[in-house]
Amino acid sequence: NEVSFIVEDDFDDLKITEINYNPKGDELAEGNLYEFIEIKNTGNATLDLSGVQFVDGIEYVFPEGSMIGAYEIIVLVSDLDAFYSRYGFVPDGVYSGQLNNGGEWITVATANSDTIIHFEYDDGGNWPPYADGLGYTLVPVDGNPDNDQNSDVYWKKSENEGGSPGQNDDPTSIDEVSSLLSNDLIRINV
């Protein structure tokens, strides 16, 4: 007798790391066309995203064979052409629907409908006001978050207007400082 089991990856390290839910428009396009959402693998192991899907907020299903390596970032957008015109690179995918300018639930689930990420962002209370139509994005306070994303204390406005899709928001993140220090120590010891 043979028995087959499907063992899903551990998705605890998969996090939303940037949301551009109410971007500023310009002479080329309305603001909603510049929307994007960023998802990051904050762990050390490659994750298979085949069938993983956004089911609340926006709709997107990762195609079969979609992988995200350790500390890699995937950018999903509302409109490919508008995004490319503003940011100069082709995103990883285009989602259906729109992010709500007033806030909403974001839910990411496995192909078997097990919830991976579920939180609500907002445009009121203590949520960063500069991310609400003033040109900035929502980013986590920690570049490699391991906490609950369902709290306004988890989020801040992006360092740069327009955000930083596809890369860590803060150029002086702990990882980058450690890397710089390591490089400096190597140069000193040589």
Short mmCIF file of C-alpha atoms in Angstrom, two decimals:
data_model
loop_
_atom_site.label_atom_id
_atom_site.label_comp_id
_atom_site.label_asym_id
_atom_site.label_seq_id
_atom_site.Cartn_x
_atom_site.Cartn_y
_atom_site.Cartn_z
CA ASN A 1 0.00 0.00 0.00
CA GLU A 2 1.14 3.52 -0.80
CA VAL A 3 -0.03 6.69 0.86
CA SER A 4 0.73 10.16 -0.46
CA PHE A 5 0.76 13.20 1.77
CA ILE A 6 0.95 16.84 0.78
CA VAL A 7 2.94 18.77 3.35
CA GLU A 8 2.47 22.49 2.96
CA ASP A 9 5.27 24.93 3.62
CA ASP A 10 5.31 26.79 6.91
CA PHE A 11 4.13 30.25 5.90
CA ASP A 12 4.77 32.01 9.24
CA ASP A 13 7.58 34.01 7.60
CA LEU A 14 5.41 35.30 4.75
CA LYS A 15 4.46 38.93 5.49
CA ILE A 16 2.94 41.94 3.77
CA THR A 17 5.72 44.54 3.74
CA GLU A 18 4.26 47.43 1.77
CA ILE A 19 0.80 48.64 0.80
CA ASN A 20 0.15 51.53 -1.57
CA TYR A 21 -3.62 51.67 -1.04
CA ASN A 22 -4.35 55.34 -1.86
CA PRO A 23 -1.54 56.58 -4.13
CA LYS A 24 -1.32 60.07 -5.56
CA GLY A 25 -2.24 60.37 -9.20
CA ASP A 26 -0.40 62.47 -11.75
CA GLU A 27 -0.77 63.74 -15.31
CA LEU A 28 -0.33 60.18 -16.65
CA ALA A 29 -2.86 58.24 -14.58
CA GLU A 30 -5.34 58.29 -11.73
CA GLY A 31 -3.92 57.34 -8.36
CA ASN A 32 -5.66 53.96 -8.08
CA LEU A 33 -3.69 52.72 -11.11
CA TYR A 34 -0.46 53.05 -9.08
CA GLU A 35 -1.65 50.75 -6.30
CA PHE A 36 0.63 47.91 -5.24
CA ILE A 37 1.09 45.43 -2.46
CA GLU A 38 4.37 43.78 -1.51
CA ILE A 39 4.82 40.37 0.07
CA LYS A 40 8.12 39.21 1.57
CA ASN A 41 9.59 35.94 2.78
CA THR A 42 11.23 37.04 6.04
CA GLY A 43 12.64 33.58 6.72
CA ASN A 44 15.64 31.51 5.65
CA ALA A 45 13.83 28.86 3.57
CA THR A 46 12.38 29.11 0.05
CA LEU A 47 8.58 28.90 0.03
CA ASP A 48 6.39 27.37 -2.67
CA LEU A 49 3.55 29.82 -3.30
CA SER A 50 1.72 27.64 -5.85
CA GLY A 51 -1.99 28.24 -5.31
CA VAL A 52 -1.49 30.75 -2.48
CA GLN A 53 -4.10 33.45 -2.95
CA PHE A 54 -5.24 36.88 -1.86
CA VAL A 55 -8.92 36.40 -1.06
CA ASP A 56 -9.90 39.63 0.79
CA GLY A 57 -8.99 43.11 -0.34
CA ILE A 58 -7.72 42.08 -3.74
CA GLU A 59 -7.83 38.85 -5.72
CA TYR A 60 -4.73 37.07 -6.96
CA VAL A 61 -3.68 33.42 -7.17
CA PHE A 62 0.00 32.57 -7.45
CA PRO A 63 0.51 30.27 -10.46
CA GLU A 64 1.88 26.74 -10.16
CA GLY A 65 5.65 26.80 -9.62
CA SER A 66 5.73 30.23 -7.95
CA MET A 67 8.59 30.33 -5.46
CA ILE A 68 9.85 33.04 -3.11
CA GLY A 69 13.37 32.69 -1.77
CA ALA A 70 14.69 33.72 1.62
CA TYR A 71 14.26 37.48 2.13
CA GLU A 72 12.88 37.90 -1.39
CA ILE A 73 10.09 40.34 -2.19
CA ILE A 74 7.21 39.97 -4.65
CA VAL A 75 5.31 43.01 -5.91
CA LEU A 76 1.71 42.74 -7.13
CA VAL A 77 0.04 45.72 -8.79
CA SER A 78 -3.28 47.11 -9.91
CA ASP A 79 -2.12 48.20 -13.38
CA LEU A 80 1.08 47.01 -15.07
CA ASP A 81 1.56 49.97 -17.43
CA ALA A 82 0.97 52.66 -14.81
CA PHE A 83 3.24 50.92 -12.31
CA TYR A 84 6.02 50.51 -14.88
CA SER A 85 5.78 54.17 -15.92
CA ARG A 86 6.23 55.30 -12.30
CA TYR A 87 8.69 52.73 -10.93
CA GLY A 88 10.60 51.55 -14.00
CA PHE A 89 10.38 47.79 -13.52
CA VAL A 90 7.93 45.02 -14.32
CA PRO A 91 6.13 43.74 -11.21
CA ASP A 92 5.63 40.07 -10.40
CA GLY A 93 1.88 40.04 -11.07
CA VAL A 94 -1.32 42.01 -11.59
CA TYR A 95 -4.22 41.52 -9.19
CA SER A 96 -7.96 41.96 -9.69
CA GLY A 97 -9.93 44.50 -7.72
CA GLN A 98 -8.74 47.58 -5.88
CA LEU A 99 -7.42 48.29 -2.43
CA ASN A 100 -9.96 50.30 -0.44
CA ASN A 101 -8.83 53.88 0.23
CA GLY A 102 -10.59 53.80 3.59
CA GLY A 103 -8.97 50.57 4.79
CA GLU A 104 -10.06 46.94 4.68
CA TRP A 105 -9.17 43.37 5.54
CA ILE A 106 -6.33 41.71 3.63
CA THR A 107 -6.38 37.92 3.68
CA VAL A 108 -3.87 35.55 2.11
CA ALA A 109 -4.67 31.83 2.14
CA THR A 110 -3.11 28.57 1.00
CA ALA A 111 -4.47 26.59 -1.95
CA ASN A 112 -6.38 24.58 0.71
CA SER A 113 -7.95 27.80 2.11
CA ASP A 114 -5.89 27.83 5.32
CA THR A 115 -5.32 31.43 6.41
CA ILE A 116 -1.71 32.61 6.22
CA ILE A 117 -2.13 36.39 6.65
CA HIS A 118 -5.21 38.19 7.92
CA PHE A 119 -5.20 41.79 9.08
CA GLU A 120 -7.01 45.07 8.61
CA TYR A 121 -5.36 48.33 7.63
CA ASP A 122 -7.13 51.64 8.14
CA ASP A 123 -6.85 55.29 7.20
CA GLY A 124 -7.98 56.69 10.55
CA GLY A 125 -7.02 56.52 14.19
CA ASN A 126 -3.29 56.10 14.69
CA TRP A 127 -2.62 54.72 11.19
CA PRO A 128 -0.01 56.82 9.30
CA PRO A 129 -1.93 59.66 7.61
CA TYR A 130 0.74 60.33 4.97
CA ALA A 131 -0.03 56.93 3.38
CA ASP A 132 -3.61 58.05 2.72
CA GLY A 133 -3.43 59.94 -0.58
CA LEU A 134 -0.41 62.08 0.32
CA GLY A 135 2.13 60.12 -1.70
CA TYR A 136 3.57 57.68 0.85
CA THR A 137 2.90 53.99 1.46
CA LEU A 138 2.32 51.80 4.52
CA VAL A 139 5.41 49.83 5.51
CA PRO A 140 6.17 47.80 8.64
CA VAL A 141 8.24 49.38 11.38
CA ASP A 142 10.53 46.33 11.20
CA GLY A 143 11.87 45.40 7.74
CA ASN A 144 11.69 41.68 8.59
CA PRO A 145 8.59 41.61 10.76
CA ASP A 146 7.72 38.67 12.95
CA ASN A 147 4.81 40.25 14.78
CA ASP A 148 1.05 40.63 14.33
CA GLN A 149 0.32 42.91 11.40
CA ASN A 150 -3.16 43.74 12.68
CA SER A 151 -2.10 46.76 14.72
CA ASP A 152 -1.40 50.36 13.78
CA VAL A 153 1.81 50.29 15.89
CA TYR A 154 3.18 47.75 13.40
CA TRP A 155 3.02 50.26 10.52
CA LYS A 156 4.65 53.56 9.55
CA LYS A 157 4.74 55.73 6.45
CA SER A 158 7.39 54.91 3.87
CA GLU A 159 10.69 56.78 4.00
CA ASN A 160 10.33 57.94 0.39
CA GLU A 161 7.38 59.43 -1.41
CA GLY A 162 5.98 56.73 -3.68
CA GLY A 163 7.37 54.01 -1.43
CA SER A 164 10.02 51.45 -2.30
CA PRO A 165 8.37 48.54 -4.10
CA GLY A 166 10.59 45.50 -4.47
CA GLN A 167 13.11 46.52 -1.83
CA ASN A 168 13.32 47.19 1.88
CA ASP A 169 11.95 50.60 2.74
CA ASP A 170 14.60 51.75 5.17
CA PRO A 171 18.10 51.93 3.64
CA THR A 172 19.52 51.67 7.13
CA SER A 173 17.75 48.48 8.16
CA ILE A 174 19.49 46.27 10.73
CA ASP A 175 20.41 43.71 8.03
CA GLU A 176 22.02 46.35 5.82
CA VAL A 177 23.86 47.96 8.75
CA SER A 178 25.18 44.51 9.74
CA SER A 179 26.29 43.91 6.17
CA LEU A 180 28.01 47.30 6.00
CA LEU A 181 29.74 46.70 9.33
CA SER A 182 30.89 43.25 8.20
CA ASN A 183 32.31 44.72 5.00
CA ASP A 184 34.06 47.47 6.95
CA LEU A 185 35.52 44.94 9.40
CA ILE A 186 36.76 42.81 6.51
CA ARG A 187 38.42 45.85 4.94
CA ILE A 188 40.00 46.82 8.24
CA ASN A 189 41.38 43.32 8.79
CA VAL A 190 42.82 43.02 5.27
#
